[in-house]
mmCIF file of C-alpha atoms in Angstrom:
data_model
loop_
_atom_site.group_PDB
_atom_site.id
_atom_site.type_symbol
_atom_site.label_atom_id
_atom_site.label_comp_id
_atom_site.label_asym_id
_atom_site.label_seq_id
_atom_site.Cartn_x
_atom_site.Cartn_y
_atom_site.Cartn_z
ATOM 1 C CA MET T 1 -28.162 6.886 -0.856
ATOM 2 C CA LYS T 2 -29.932 6.034 -3.965
ATOM 3 C CA ILE T 3 -27.746 2.797 -5.702
ATOM 4 C CA ASN T 4 -28.426 2.115 -9.392
ATOM 5 C CA ARG T 5 -27.775 -0.931 -11.152
ATOM 6 C CA HIS T 6 -26.827 -2.287 -14.991
ATOM 7 C CA ILE T 7 -25.652 -5.515 -16.084
ATOM 8 C CA LEU T 8 -24.404 -5.082 -19.571
ATOM 9 C CA ASP T 9 -25.046 -8.916 -22.260
ATOM 10 C CA ASN T 10 -21.372 -9.139 -22.126
ATOM 11 C CA GLY T 11 -21.312 -9.677 -18.264
ATOM 12 C CA LEU T 12 -19.953 -5.879 -17.083
ATOM 13 C CA ARG T 13 -21.904 -4.797 -13.973
ATOM 14 C CA LEU T 14 -22.332 -1.039 -13.781
ATOM 15 C CA VAL T 15 -23.446 0.232 -10.042
ATOM 16 C CA HIS T 16 -24.303 4.247 -9.958
ATOM 17 C CA SER T 17 -25.159 6.750 -7.532
ATOM 18 C CA ARG T 18 -25.790 10.598 -8.072
ATOM 19 C CA ASP T 19 -24.168 12.986 -6.456
ATOM 20 C CA GLU T 20 -25.414 16.459 -7.592
ATOM 21 C CA SER T 21 -23.237 18.101 -5.259
ATOM 22 C CA THR T 22 -20.052 18.375 -7.266
ATOM 23 C CA GLN T 23 -19.481 19.190 -10.798
ATOM 24 C CA MET T 24 -17.136 15.999 -11.616
ATOM 25 C CA VAL T 25 -17.556 12.472 -12.252
ATOM 26 C CA ALA T 26 -15.736 9.243 -11.124
ATOM 27 C CA LEU T 27 -15.446 5.972 -13.094
ATOM 28 C CA ASN T 28 -13.891 3.393 -10.841
ATOM 29 C CA ILE T 29 -13.312 -0.111 -12.551
ATOM 30 C CA LEU T 30 -12.262 -2.537 -10.510
ATOM 31 C CA TYR T 31 -11.082 -6.301 -11.918
ATOM 32 C CA ASN T 32 -11.540 -9.657 -10.151
ATOM 33 C CA VAL T 33 -7.843 -10.116 -10.068
ATOM 34 C CA GLY T 34 -5.321 -9.727 -7.972
ATOM 35 C CA ALA T 35 -1.974 -11.660 -6.833
ATOM 36 C CA ARG T 36 -3.812 -14.626 -5.390
ATOM 37 C CA ASP T 37 -4.710 -15.479 -8.761
ATOM 38 C CA GLU T 38 -1.025 -15.560 -10.369
ATOM 39 C CA HIS T 39 0.852 -18.786 -10.594
ATOM 40 C CA PRO T 40 3.185 -19.421 -8.364
ATOM 41 C CA GLU T 41 6.207 -19.068 -10.416
ATOM 42 C CA HIS T 42 4.750 -16.104 -12.090
ATOM 43 C CA THR T 43 4.273 -13.873 -9.421
ATOM 44 C CA GLY T 44 3.647 -9.476 -9.657
ATOM 45 C CA PHE T 45 2.198 -9.841 -12.744
ATOM 46 C CA ALA T 46 -1.065 -8.177 -11.386
ATOM 47 C CA HIS T 47 1.359 -5.412 -10.262
ATOM 48 C CA LEU T 48 2.574 -5.421 -13.861
ATOM 49 C CA PHE T 49 -0.802 -5.284 -15.358
ATOM 50 C CA GLU T 50 -1.256 -2.113 -13.409
ATOM 51 C CA HIS T 51 1.525 -0.392 -14.978
ATOM 52 C CA LEU T 52 1.021 -1.750 -18.212
ATOM 53 C CA MET T 53 -2.930 -0.387 -18.387
ATOM 54 C CA PHE T 54 -1.152 2.690 -18.979
ATOM 55 C CA GLY T 55 1.076 1.859 -21.600
ATOM 56 C CA GLY T 56 -1.656 2.968 -24.647
ATOM 57 C CA SER T 57 -4.113 0.511 -25.557
ATOM 58 C CA VAL T 58 -5.062 -0.805 -29.232
ATOM 59 C CA ASN T 59 -6.445 2.179 -30.557
ATOM 60 C CA ILE T 60 -5.266 5.564 -28.377
ATOM 61 C CA PRO T 61 -1.185 5.398 -28.044
ATOM 62 C CA ASP T 62 -1.709 7.415 -24.800
ATOM 63 C CA TYR T 63 -3.795 6.997 -22.196
ATOM 64 C CA ASP T 64 -2.995 10.464 -19.789
ATOM 65 C CA MET T 65 -3.373 13.038 -22.782
ATOM 66 C CA PRO T 66 -6.507 12.747 -24.070
ATOM 67 C CA LEU T 67 -7.260 12.741 -20.043
ATOM 68 C CA GLN T 68 -5.941 15.612 -18.965
ATOM 69 C CA LEU T 69 -7.179 17.949 -21.935
ATOM 70 C CA ALA T 70 -10.464 16.716 -20.814
ATOM 71 C CA GLY T 71 -9.320 17.741 -16.899
ATOM 72 C CA GLY T 72 -9.460 14.812 -15.482
ATOM 73 C CA GLU T 73 -7.098 12.810 -13.128
ATOM 74 C CA ASN T 74 -6.512 8.811 -12.451
ATOM 75 C CA ASN T 75 -4.484 6.489 -10.649
ATOM 76 C CA ALA T 76 -4.721 2.610 -10.323
ATOM 77 C CA TRP T 77 -3.692 0.399 -7.077
ATOM 78 C CA THR T 78 -3.330 -3.786 -6.946
ATOM 79 C CA ASN T 79 -3.613 -5.592 -3.897
ATOM 80 C CA ASN T 80 -3.999 -9.678 -3.733
ATOM 81 C CA ASP T 81 -7.915 -10.040 -4.532
ATOM 82 C CA ILE T 82 -8.317 -7.150 -7.185
ATOM 83 C CA THR T 83 -6.853 -4.251 -9.285
ATOM 84 C CA ASN T 84 -8.478 -1.014 -9.001
ATOM 85 C CA TYR T 85 -8.374 1.676 -11.456
ATOM 86 C CA TYR T 86 -10.187 5.575 -11.048
ATOM 87 C CA LEU T 87 -10.620 8.396 -12.733
ATOM 88 C CA THR T 88 -12.408 11.869 -12.163
ATOM 89 C CA VAL T 89 -13.841 14.255 -15.240
ATOM 90 C CA PRO T 90 -15.481 17.260 -15.426
ATOM 91 C CA ARG T 91 -19.142 16.011 -16.142
ATOM 92 C CA GLN T 92 -19.227 17.681 -19.506
ATOM 93 C CA ASN T 93 -16.239 15.265 -20.392
ATOM 94 C CA VAL T 94 -17.320 12.562 -19.228
ATOM 95 C CA GLU T 95 -17.583 10.770 -22.166
ATOM 96 C CA THR T 96 -13.884 10.853 -22.094
ATOM 97 C CA GLY T 97 -13.390 8.611 -19.611
ATOM 98 C CA PHE T 98 -15.944 5.521 -21.207
ATOM 99 C CA TRP T 99 -13.752 6.185 -24.264
ATOM 100 C CA LEU T 100 -10.114 5.714 -22.375
ATOM 101 C CA GLU T 101 -11.661 2.576 -20.007
ATOM 102 C CA SER T 102 -13.563 0.690 -22.706
ATOM 103 C CA ASP T 103 -10.394 0.634 -25.125
ATOM 104 C CA ARG T 104 -8.021 -0.666 -22.760
ATOM 105 C CA MET T 105 -10.500 -3.320 -21.636
ATOM 106 C CA LEU T 106 -10.717 -4.343 -25.673
ATOM 107 C CA SER T 107 -7.040 -4.836 -25.813
ATOM 108 C CA LEU T 108 -3.514 -3.056 -24.557
ATOM 109 C CA ASP T 109 -1.101 -2.033 -27.402
ATOM 110 C CA PHE T 110 1.438 -5.358 -26.491
ATOM 111 C CA SER T 111 4.828 -4.664 -27.547
ATOM 112 C CA GLU T 112 8.040 -5.627 -26.506
ATOM 113 C CA ARG T 113 8.567 -2.109 -26.020
ATOM 114 C CA SER T 114 5.850 -0.939 -23.647
ATOM 115 C CA LEU T 115 6.993 -4.127 -21.784
ATOM 116 C CA GLU T 116 10.190 -3.553 -21.258
ATOM 117 C CA VAL T 117 9.424 0.063 -20.341
ATOM 118 C CA GLN T 118 6.985 -0.577 -17.694
ATOM 119 C CA ARG T 119 9.101 -3.820 -16.087
ATOM 120 C CA GLY T 120 11.958 -1.736 -15.442
ATOM 121 C CA VAL T 121 9.582 0.252 -13.688
ATOM 122 C CA VAL T 122 8.019 -2.371 -11.246
ATOM 123 C CA MET T 123 11.109 -3.975 -10.957
ATOM 124 C CA GLU T 124 12.948 0.004 -9.672
ATOM 125 C CA GLU T 125 9.920 0.023 -7.146
ATOM 126 C CA PHE T 126 10.449 -3.944 -6.003
ATOM 127 C CA LYS T 127 13.819 -2.704 -5.008
ATOM 128 C CA GLN T 128 13.222 0.314 -3.657
ATOM 129 C CA ARG T 129 10.099 -1.083 -1.381
ATOM 130 C CA CYS T 130 12.356 -4.485 -0.821
ATOM 131 C CA LEU T 131 15.618 -4.370 -1.134
ATOM 132 C CA ASN T 132 16.829 -0.892 -0.156
ATOM 133 C CA GLN T 133 14.145 0.140 2.198
ATOM 134 C CA PRO T 134 14.543 -0.545 6.181
ATOM 135 C CA TYR T 135 11.882 -3.332 7.231
ATOM 136 C CA GLY T 136 11.194 -3.596 3.219
ATOM 137 C CA ASP T 137 11.046 -7.306 3.682
ATOM 138 C CA VAL T 138 8.816 -7.791 6.114
ATOM 139 C CA GLY T 139 6.470 -9.110 3.845
ATOM 140 C CA HIS T 140 8.388 -11.807 2.247
ATOM 141 C CA LEU T 141 8.941 -12.827 5.666
ATOM 142 C CA LEU T 142 6.115 -12.853 7.258
ATOM 143 C CA ARG T 143 3.433 -13.835 4.517
ATOM 144 C CA PRO T 144 5.082 -17.628 3.548
ATOM 145 C CA LEU T 145 5.527 -18.363 7.610
ATOM 146 C CA ALA T 146 1.828 -17.700 7.826
ATOM 147 C CA TYR T 147 0.325 -19.243 4.817
ATOM 148 C CA GLN T 148 2.056 -22.782 3.078
ATOM 149 C CA LYS T 149 -0.560 -23.696 0.851
ATOM 150 C CA HIS T 150 -2.747 -20.121 -0.107
ATOM 151 C CA PRO T 151 -1.422 -17.501 -2.395
ATOM 152 C CA TYR T 152 -1.655 -15.293 0.284
ATOM 153 C CA GLN T 153 1.349 -16.351 0.812
ATOM 154 C CA TRP T 154 3.243 -13.981 -1.585
ATOM 155 C CA PRO T 155 2.877 -9.917 -1.768
ATOM 156 C CA THR T 156 1.156 -8.527 -4.599
ATOM 157 C CA ILE T 157 4.567 -6.952 -5.791
ATOM 158 C CA GLY T 158 5.777 -10.636 -6.317
ATOM 159 C CA LYS T 159 7.978 -13.261 -4.807
ATOM 160 C CA ASP T 160 10.910 -12.629 -6.477
ATOM 161 C CA LEU T 161 12.290 -10.028 -9.004
ATOM 162 C CA SER T 162 13.238 -12.879 -11.496
ATOM 163 C CA HIS T 163 9.446 -13.473 -12.016
ATOM 164 C CA VAL T 164 8.637 -10.308 -14.060
ATOM 165 C CA ALA T 165 12.197 -9.680 -14.966
ATOM 166 C CA ASN T 166 11.775 -12.824 -16.705
ATOM 167 C CA ALA T 167 8.002 -12.522 -18.437
ATOM 168 C CA THR T 168 7.823 -12.835 -21.700
ATOM 169 C CA LEU T 169 5.273 -11.240 -23.868
ATOM 170 C CA GLU T 170 2.930 -14.127 -24.448
ATOM 171 C CA GLU T 171 2.551 -14.682 -20.825
ATOM 172 C CA VAL T 172 1.234 -11.152 -20.658
ATOM 173 C CA LYS T 173 -1.252 -10.891 -23.487
ATOM 174 C CA ALA T 174 -2.411 -14.494 -21.509
ATOM 175 C CA PHE T 175 -2.700 -13.078 -18.447
ATOM 176 C CA PHE T 176 -4.864 -9.971 -20.024
ATOM 177 C CA PHE T 177 -7.426 -12.024 -22.065
ATOM 178 C CA ARG T 178 -7.653 -14.361 -18.678
ATOM 179 C CA PHE T 179 -8.652 -11.833 -16.442
ATOM 180 C CA TYR T 180 -9.354 -8.261 -17.961
ATOM 181 C CA ALA T 181 -12.948 -9.221 -19.637
ATOM 182 C CA PRO T 182 -15.783 -7.259 -18.991
ATOM 183 C CA ASN T 183 -17.442 -10.259 -17.238
ATOM 184 C CA ASN T 184 -14.719 -9.982 -14.832
ATOM 185 C CA ALA T 185 -14.978 -6.500 -13.694
ATOM 186 C CA ILE T 186 -17.331 -3.626 -12.039
ATOM 187 C CA LEU T 187 -17.632 0.083 -13.205
ATOM 188 C CA ALA T 188 -18.594 2.232 -10.511
ATOM 189 C CA VAL T 189 -20.040 5.538 -11.984
ATOM 190 C CA THR T 190 -21.094 8.433 -8.916
ATOM 191 C CA GLY T 191 -20.857 12.208 -9.289
ATOM 192 C CA ASN T 192 -23.125 14.477 -11.072
ATOM 193 C CA ILE T 193 -24.523 12.327 -13.811
ATOM 194 C CA SER T 194 -27.695 10.666 -14.190
ATOM 195 C CA PHE T 195 -28.499 6.591 -14.335
ATOM 196 C CA GLU T 196 -29.780 7.166 -17.603
ATOM 197 C CA GLU T 197 -26.853 8.968 -19.123
ATOM 198 C CA ALA T 198 -24.157 6.282 -17.518
ATOM 199 C CA VAL T 199 -26.068 3.325 -18.443
ATOM 200 C CA GLU T 200 -26.132 4.818 -22.255
ATOM 201 C CA LEU T 201 -22.495 5.919 -22.193
ATOM 202 C CA THR T 202 -21.826 1.900 -20.949
ATOM 203 C CA GLU T 203 -23.559 0.698 -23.483
ATOM 204 C CA LYS T 204 -22.278 2.618 -26.215
ATOM 205 C CA TRP T 205 -18.925 2.067 -25.370
ATOM 206 C CA PHE T 206 -18.621 -1.179 -23.158
ATOM 207 C CA GLY T 207 -20.925 -2.728 -25.096
ATOM 208 C CA SER T 208 -18.944 -4.531 -27.426
ATOM 209 C CA VAL T 209 -16.176 -5.401 -25.769
ATOM 210 C CA PRO T 210 -16.056 -9.109 -25.878
ATOM 211 C CA ARG T 211 -17.005 -11.345 -23.077
ATOM 212 C CA ARG T 212 -13.929 -13.508 -22.266
ATOM 213 C CA GLU T 213 -13.597 -17.267 -21.044
ATOM 214 C CA VAL T 214 -12.332 -16.526 -17.340
ATOM 215 C CA PRO T 215 -11.370 -19.455 -15.361
ATOM 216 C CA VAL T 216 -13.251 -20.313 -12.432
ATOM 217 C CA ARG T 217 -11.337 -19.476 -8.904
ATOM 218 C CA ASN T 218 -10.115 -22.646 -7.401
ATOM 219 C CA LEU T 219 -7.528 -21.598 -4.969
ATOM 220 C CA PRO T 220 -5.941 -24.272 -2.442
ATOM 221 C CA GLN T 221 -7.146 -23.446 0.977
ATOM 222 C CA GLU T 222 -5.178 -22.996 4.107
ATOM 223 C CA PRO T 223 -5.335 -25.688 6.704
ATOM 224 C CA GLU T 224 -5.668 -24.896 10.114
ATOM 225 C CA GLN T 225 -2.536 -23.693 11.969
ATOM 226 C CA THR T 226 -1.665 -26.436 14.532
ATOM 227 C CA GLU T 227 1.626 -25.161 16.207
ATOM 228 C CA GLU T 228 3.309 -21.680 16.576
ATOM 229 C CA ARG T 229 5.390 -20.541 14.112
ATOM 230 C CA ARG T 230 8.350 -18.319 14.559
ATOM 231 C CA LEU T 231 11.256 -16.488 12.617
ATOM 232 C CA THR T 232 14.238 -14.544 14.090
ATOM 233 C CA VAL T 233 16.322 -12.294 11.317
ATOM 234 C CA GLU T 234 18.756 -9.786 11.542
ATOM 235 C CA ARG T 235 19.119 -6.820 9.168
ATOM 236 C CA ASN T 236 20.751 -3.527 8.817
ATOM 237 C CA VAL T 237 17.976 -1.584 10.285
ATOM 238 C CA PRO T 238 18.183 1.045 12.736
ATOM 239 C CA LEU T 239 16.056 -0.478 15.758
ATOM 240 C CA ASP T 240 14.651 -4.310 16.571
ATOM 241 C CA SER T 241 11.219 -4.760 15.423
ATOM 242 C CA LEU T 242 8.202 -6.781 16.321
ATOM 243 C CA PHE T 243 5.902 -8.626 14.024
ATOM 244 C CA MET T 244 2.926 -11.099 14.840
ATOM 245 C CA ALA T 245 -0.194 -12.633 13.474
ATOM 246 C CA TYR T 246 -2.951 -14.208 13.615
ATOM 247 C CA HIS T 247 -5.060 -16.325 11.169
ATOM 248 C CA MET T 248 -8.372 -14.840 11.243
ATOM 249 C CA CYS T 249 -11.777 -15.211 8.855
ATOM 250 C CA ASP T 250 -12.493 -13.776 5.846
ATOM 251 C CA HIS T 251 -14.298 -10.594 4.501
ATOM 252 C CA ARG T 252 -17.792 -12.014 4.538
ATOM 253 C CA HIS T 253 -17.796 -13.943 7.666
ATOM 254 C CA PRO T 254 -19.839 -11.986 10.624
ATOM 255 C CA ASP T 255 -16.538 -12.360 12.871
ATOM 256 C CA TYR T 256 -14.750 -9.616 10.172
ATOM 257 C CA TYR T 257 -16.560 -6.739 12.148
ATOM 258 C CA VAL T 258 -15.993 -8.312 15.242
ATOM 259 C CA PHE T 259 -11.776 -8.760 14.530
ATOM 260 C CA ASP T 260 -11.751 -5.145 12.642
ATOM 261 C CA ILE T 261 -12.865 -3.749 16.524
ATOM 262 C CA LEU T 262 -10.399 -5.770 18.145
ATOM 263 C CA SER T 263 -7.820 -3.946 16.157
ATOM 264 C CA ASP T 264 -9.188 -1.029 16.900
ATOM 265 C CA VAL T 265 -9.865 -1.153 20.995
ATOM 266 C CA LEU T 266 -5.766 -2.345 20.311
ATOM 267 C CA SER T 267 -4.253 0.517 18.554
ATOM 268 C CA ASN T 268 -7.098 3.245 16.841
ATOM 269 C CA GLY T 269 -5.966 6.540 18.673
ATOM 270 C CA ARG T 270 -3.763 7.900 21.463
ATOM 271 C CA SER T 271 -6.059 6.414 24.183
ATOM 272 C CA SER T 272 -6.064 2.858 22.564
ATOM 273 C CA ARG T 273 -4.745 0.270 24.450
ATOM 274 C CA LEU T 274 -1.532 -0.279 22.768
ATOM 275 C CA ASN T 275 -1.091 3.347 22.896
ATOM 276 C CA GLN T 276 -1.626 3.778 26.491
ATOM 277 C CA HIS T 277 -0.403 1.036 28.202
ATOM 278 C CA LEU T 278 2.864 -0.409 26.164
ATOM 279 C CA VAL T 279 3.787 3.256 24.858
ATOM 280 C CA GLN T 280 2.985 5.971 27.092
ATOM 281 C CA GLU T 281 2.494 4.449 30.355
ATOM 282 C CA LYS T 282 5.300 1.275 30.383
ATOM 283 C CA GLN T 283 7.214 2.832 27.807
ATOM 284 C CA LEU T 284 8.278 -0.104 26.217
ATOM 285 C CA PHE T 285 7.317 0.664 22.556
ATOM 286 C CA SER T 286 8.301 4.176 20.869
ATOM 287 C CA SER T 287 5.349 2.751 18.290
ATOM 288 C CA ILE T 288 3.029 -0.120 18.058
ATOM 289 C CA ASP T 289 -0.062 -0.893 15.473
ATOM 290 C CA ALA T 290 -2.281 -3.324 15.168
ATOM 291 C CA TYR T 291 -4.858 -3.924 12.289
ATOM 292 C CA ILE T 292 -6.282 -6.588 10.290
ATOM 293 C CA SER T 293 -5.568 -7.776 6.251
ATOM 294 C CA GLY T 294 -9.093 -6.587 4.729
ATOM 295 C CA SER T 295 -8.297 -9.609 2.645
ATOM 296 C CA VAL T 296 -11.361 -11.416 0.998
ATOM 297 C CA ASP T 297 -9.600 -14.871 1.719
ATOM 298 C CA ALA T 298 -8.850 -16.001 5.349
ATOM 299 C CA GLY T 299 -7.055 -13.443 6.268
ATOM 300 C CA LEU T 300 -3.995 -11.870 9.224
ATOM 301 C CA PHE T 301 -4.627 -9.695 12.559
ATOM 302 C CA HIS T 302 -1.257 -7.781 12.511
ATOM 303 C CA ILE T 303 0.333 -6.224 15.493
ATOM 304 C CA ALA T 304 3.373 -4.642 14.541
ATOM 305 C CA GLY T 305 5.809 -2.505 16.954
ATOM 306 C CA LYS T 306 9.193 -0.775 17.256
ATOM 307 C CA PRO T 307 10.495 -1.608 21.424
ATOM 308 C CA SER T 308 12.262 1.229 23.120
ATOM 309 C CA ALA T 309 15.650 1.316 23.322
ATOM 310 C CA GLY T 310 16.787 -0.970 26.036
ATOM 311 C CA VAL T 311 13.576 -3.503 25.804
ATOM 312 C CA SER T 312 14.295 -6.725 24.597
ATOM 313 C CA LEU T 313 11.995 -8.413 21.790
ATOM 314 C CA GLU T 314 10.848 -11.035 24.170
ATOM 315 C CA LEU T 315 9.473 -8.265 27.584
ATOM 316 C CA ALA T 316 8.038 -6.458 24.165
ATOM 317 C CA GLU T 317 6.087 -9.785 23.427
ATOM 318 C CA ALA T 318 5.434 -10.561 26.473
ATOM 319 C CA ALA T 319 4.175 -7.405 27.206
ATOM 320 C CA VAL T 320 1.356 -7.579 23.984
ATOM 321 C CA ARG T 321 0.762 -10.857 25.621
ATOM 322 C CA ASP T 322 -0.191 -9.810 28.161
ATOM 323 C CA GLU T 323 -2.729 -6.977 26.648
ATOM 324 C CA LEU T 324 -4.470 -9.736 24.283
ATOM 325 C CA ASP T 325 -5.111 -12.364 27.638
ATOM 326 C CA ARG T 326 -6.837 -9.009 29.086
ATOM 327 C CA LEU T 327 -8.803 -9.666 25.776
ATOM 328 C CA GLN T 328 -9.727 -13.027 26.337
ATOM 329 C CA GLN T 329 -10.142 -12.993 29.847
ATOM 330 C CA GLU T 330 -12.236 -9.777 30.506
ATOM 331 C CA LEU T 331 -14.789 -7.544 28.697
ATOM 332 C CA VAL T 332 -14.332 -4.845 26.994
ATOM 333 C CA ASP T 333 -15.871 -1.754 29.275
ATOM 334 C CA GLY T 334 -19.217 -0.143 27.341
ATOM 335 C CA GLN T 335 -17.785 3.600 27.038
ATOM 336 C CA GLU T 336 -14.288 1.805 25.569
ATOM 337 C CA LEU T 337 -16.393 0.178 23.000
ATOM 338 C CA GLU T 338 -18.642 2.678 22.166
ATOM 339 C CA LYS T 339 -16.002 5.256 21.423
ATOM 340 C CA VAL T 340 -14.760 2.437 18.775
ATOM 341 C CA LYS T 341 -17.931 2.322 17.213
ATOM 342 C CA ASN T 342 -18.736 6.388 17.173
ATOM 343 C CA LYS T 343 -14.873 6.798 15.578
ATOM 344 C CA PHE T 344 -15.681 4.485 13.082
ATOM 345 C CA GLU T 345 -19.257 5.619 12.357
ATOM 346 C CA SER T 346 -17.657 9.352 11.598
ATOM 347 C CA THR T 347 -15.010 7.715 9.683
ATOM 348 C CA GLN T 348 -17.699 5.681 7.448
ATOM 349 C CA ILE T 349 -19.825 8.920 7.033
ATOM 350 C CA PHE T 350 -17.482 11.692 6.011
ATOM 351 C CA GLY T 351 -15.655 8.737 3.688
ATOM 352 C CA ASN T 352 -18.380 8.440 2.194
ATOM 353 C CA ILE T 353 -18.679 12.255 1.452
ATOM 354 C CA ASN T 354 -16.431 12.094 -1.086
ATOM 355 C CA TYR T 355 -17.671 11.058 -4.637
ATOM 356 C CA LEU T 356 -14.550 8.986 -5.914
ATOM 357 C CA ASN T 357 -14.635 7.179 -2.583
ATOM 358 C CA VAL T 358 -18.046 6.191 -2.889
ATOM 359 C CA ALA T 359 -17.541 5.012 -6.696
ATOM 360 C CA THR T 360 -14.477 2.438 -4.730
ATOM 361 C CA ASN T 361 -16.384 1.361 -2.275
ATOM 362 C CA LEU T 362 -19.790 0.717 -4.640
ATOM 363 C CA ALA T 363 -17.240 -1.606 -6.591
ATOM 364 C CA TRP T 364 -15.915 -3.176 -3.713
ATOM 365 C CA PHE T 365 -19.102 -3.931 -2.082
ATOM 366 C CA GLU T 366 -20.977 -5.094 -4.864
ATOM 367 C CA LEU T 367 -17.661 -8.038 -5.619
ATOM 368 C CA LEU T 368 -18.027 -8.806 -2.051
ATOM 369 C CA GLY T 369 -21.847 -9.300 -2.546
ATOM 370 C CA LYS T 370 -23.816 -6.675 -3.788
ATOM 371 C CA ALA T 371 -23.304 -2.057 -3.299
ATOM 372 C CA GLU T 372 -25.993 -1.887 -1.366
ATOM 373 C CA ASP T 373 -24.077 -3.391 1.819
ATOM 374 C CA LEU T 374 -21.822 0.179 1.512
ATOM 375 C CA GLU T 375 -24.918 1.564 3.854
ATOM 376 C CA LYS T 376 -25.275 -1.628 6.706
ATOM 377 C CA GLU T 377 -21.532 -1.145 7.299
ATOM 378 C CA VAL T 378 -22.080 0.951 10.471
ATOM 379 C CA GLU T 379 -25.024 -1.224 11.342
ATOM 380 C CA ARG T 380 -23.048 -4.542 11.535
ATOM 381 C CA TYR T 381 -20.337 -2.754 13.337
ATOM 382 C CA ARG T 382 -22.658 -1.247 16.047
ATOM 383 C CA SER T 383 -23.597 -4.924 16.345
ATOM 384 C CA VAL T 384 -20.911 -6.222 17.843
ATOM 385 C CA THR T 385 -21.271 -6.946 21.424
ATOM 386 C CA ALA T 386 -18.461 -6.666 24.276
ATOM 387 C CA MET T 387 -19.123 -10.852 24.273
ATOM 388 C CA GLN T 388 -18.383 -11.305 20.928
ATOM 389 C CA LEU T 389 -15.091 -9.166 21.561
ATOM 390 C CA ARG T 390 -14.152 -11.591 23.992
ATOM 391 C CA GLU T 391 -15.073 -14.977 22.400
ATOM 392 C CA VAL T 392 -13.577 -14.460 19.228
ATOM 393 C CA ALA T 393 -10.290 -12.815 20.862
ATOM 394 C CA GLN T 394 -9.909 -16.251 23.248
ATOM 395 C CA SER T 395 -10.375 -18.317 19.949
ATOM 396 C CA ALA T 396 -8.119 -16.633 17.522
ATOM 397 C CA PHE T 397 -5.183 -15.295 20.100
ATOM 398 C CA ARG T 398 -3.861 -18.463 20.630
ATOM 399 C CA LYS T 399 0.047 -19.326 20.264
ATOM 400 C CA GLU T 400 -1.025 -21.814 17.774
ATOM 401 C CA ASN T 401 -2.810 -19.726 15.432
ATOM 402 C CA GLY T 402 -0.072 -17.125 15.504
ATOM 403 C CA VAL T 403 3.107 -16.498 13.749
ATOM 404 C CA VAL T 404 6.140 -14.320 15.642
ATOM 405 C CA LEU T 405 8.785 -12.511 13.890
ATOM 406 C CA TYR T 406 11.591 -11.117 15.202
ATOM 407 C CA TYR T 407 13.543 -8.608 12.974
ATOM 408 C CA LYS T 408 17.020 -7.447 14.841
ATOM 409 C CA SER T 409 19.074 -4.889 14.326
ATOM 410 C CA LYS T 410 22.653 -5.817 13.183
#
């Protein structure tokens, strides 16, 4: 993959890769702001902005209509680290995409009406996902159990419904001009467009957007956990559930790949350990999963499962700990490890056939270090050894490094 880069005078970073097999172009713009950048008493703002960005910009009252007329589609998502916007458009109409994205980077059409509409949408989403859905409050219970200093202690949607409900227009404006800046963004352009044209259109439409004073991120670091933390709750849900989490390294640490492979050994596919031993053979769980949070700062290794009827949460937890003990004591078999690596490699290769996936990944890897690292992912996973898996399991899967949530059915 040939990856090109261009940096504008205002600080906007453009990364580009051409794909002539499609007649489409993707623009992915990543803003380096997420829920971790919010004030503890004003959470949910990053997610609110994901919605506000579609409410009209300073010169374009309706974002969707021009894009649809140009044959394009768009969407966005937010997490604790970033806010990501993307669109796809036929290559002959690509300038429409640059025009739309640059204008809403310049300024939104801040109005009480737009805020009221999007605030209502976000509050409804909070109610549906967290208050009215079985197990919807798990994030609000598990995160503060694991994090007591770092702002990962609240979910992207916000700590409390009142924070978005009480958001003022002045606070919203201040958040925008603090974080939505060319010098706090990465634009990835892929598909059937030359690097020269991408540079020309980026300079034409984004070049005049002023650089802004983006605050230097200085987040409180989470101290090392020294004793196990546990919580039991009762809710009106159909089944008991077990949630366990262990502290792990940040995304840039070499052990990140070791943790990712450990989660795949445990639960990626029907032949994975947790599924084979605890679901199929012992029938202690109806379903169980292990995964990593994938966050930029030090994250969590999650295990979540629903015990089978008649199986207590205590018995279910003990069975999970037995599987973790095996990882701490025995080396993962070479064939089992190779199978996990092969699966990851095929997922990577097939995922990066799609020009939009490439745009999203280029922006993400440029944020973490440099876009070219995208092509080193397979090599980094391939280099993980069975010995490393055992060492990291011994270090991480200690009781005093973990949190446990018993989520009981009334």
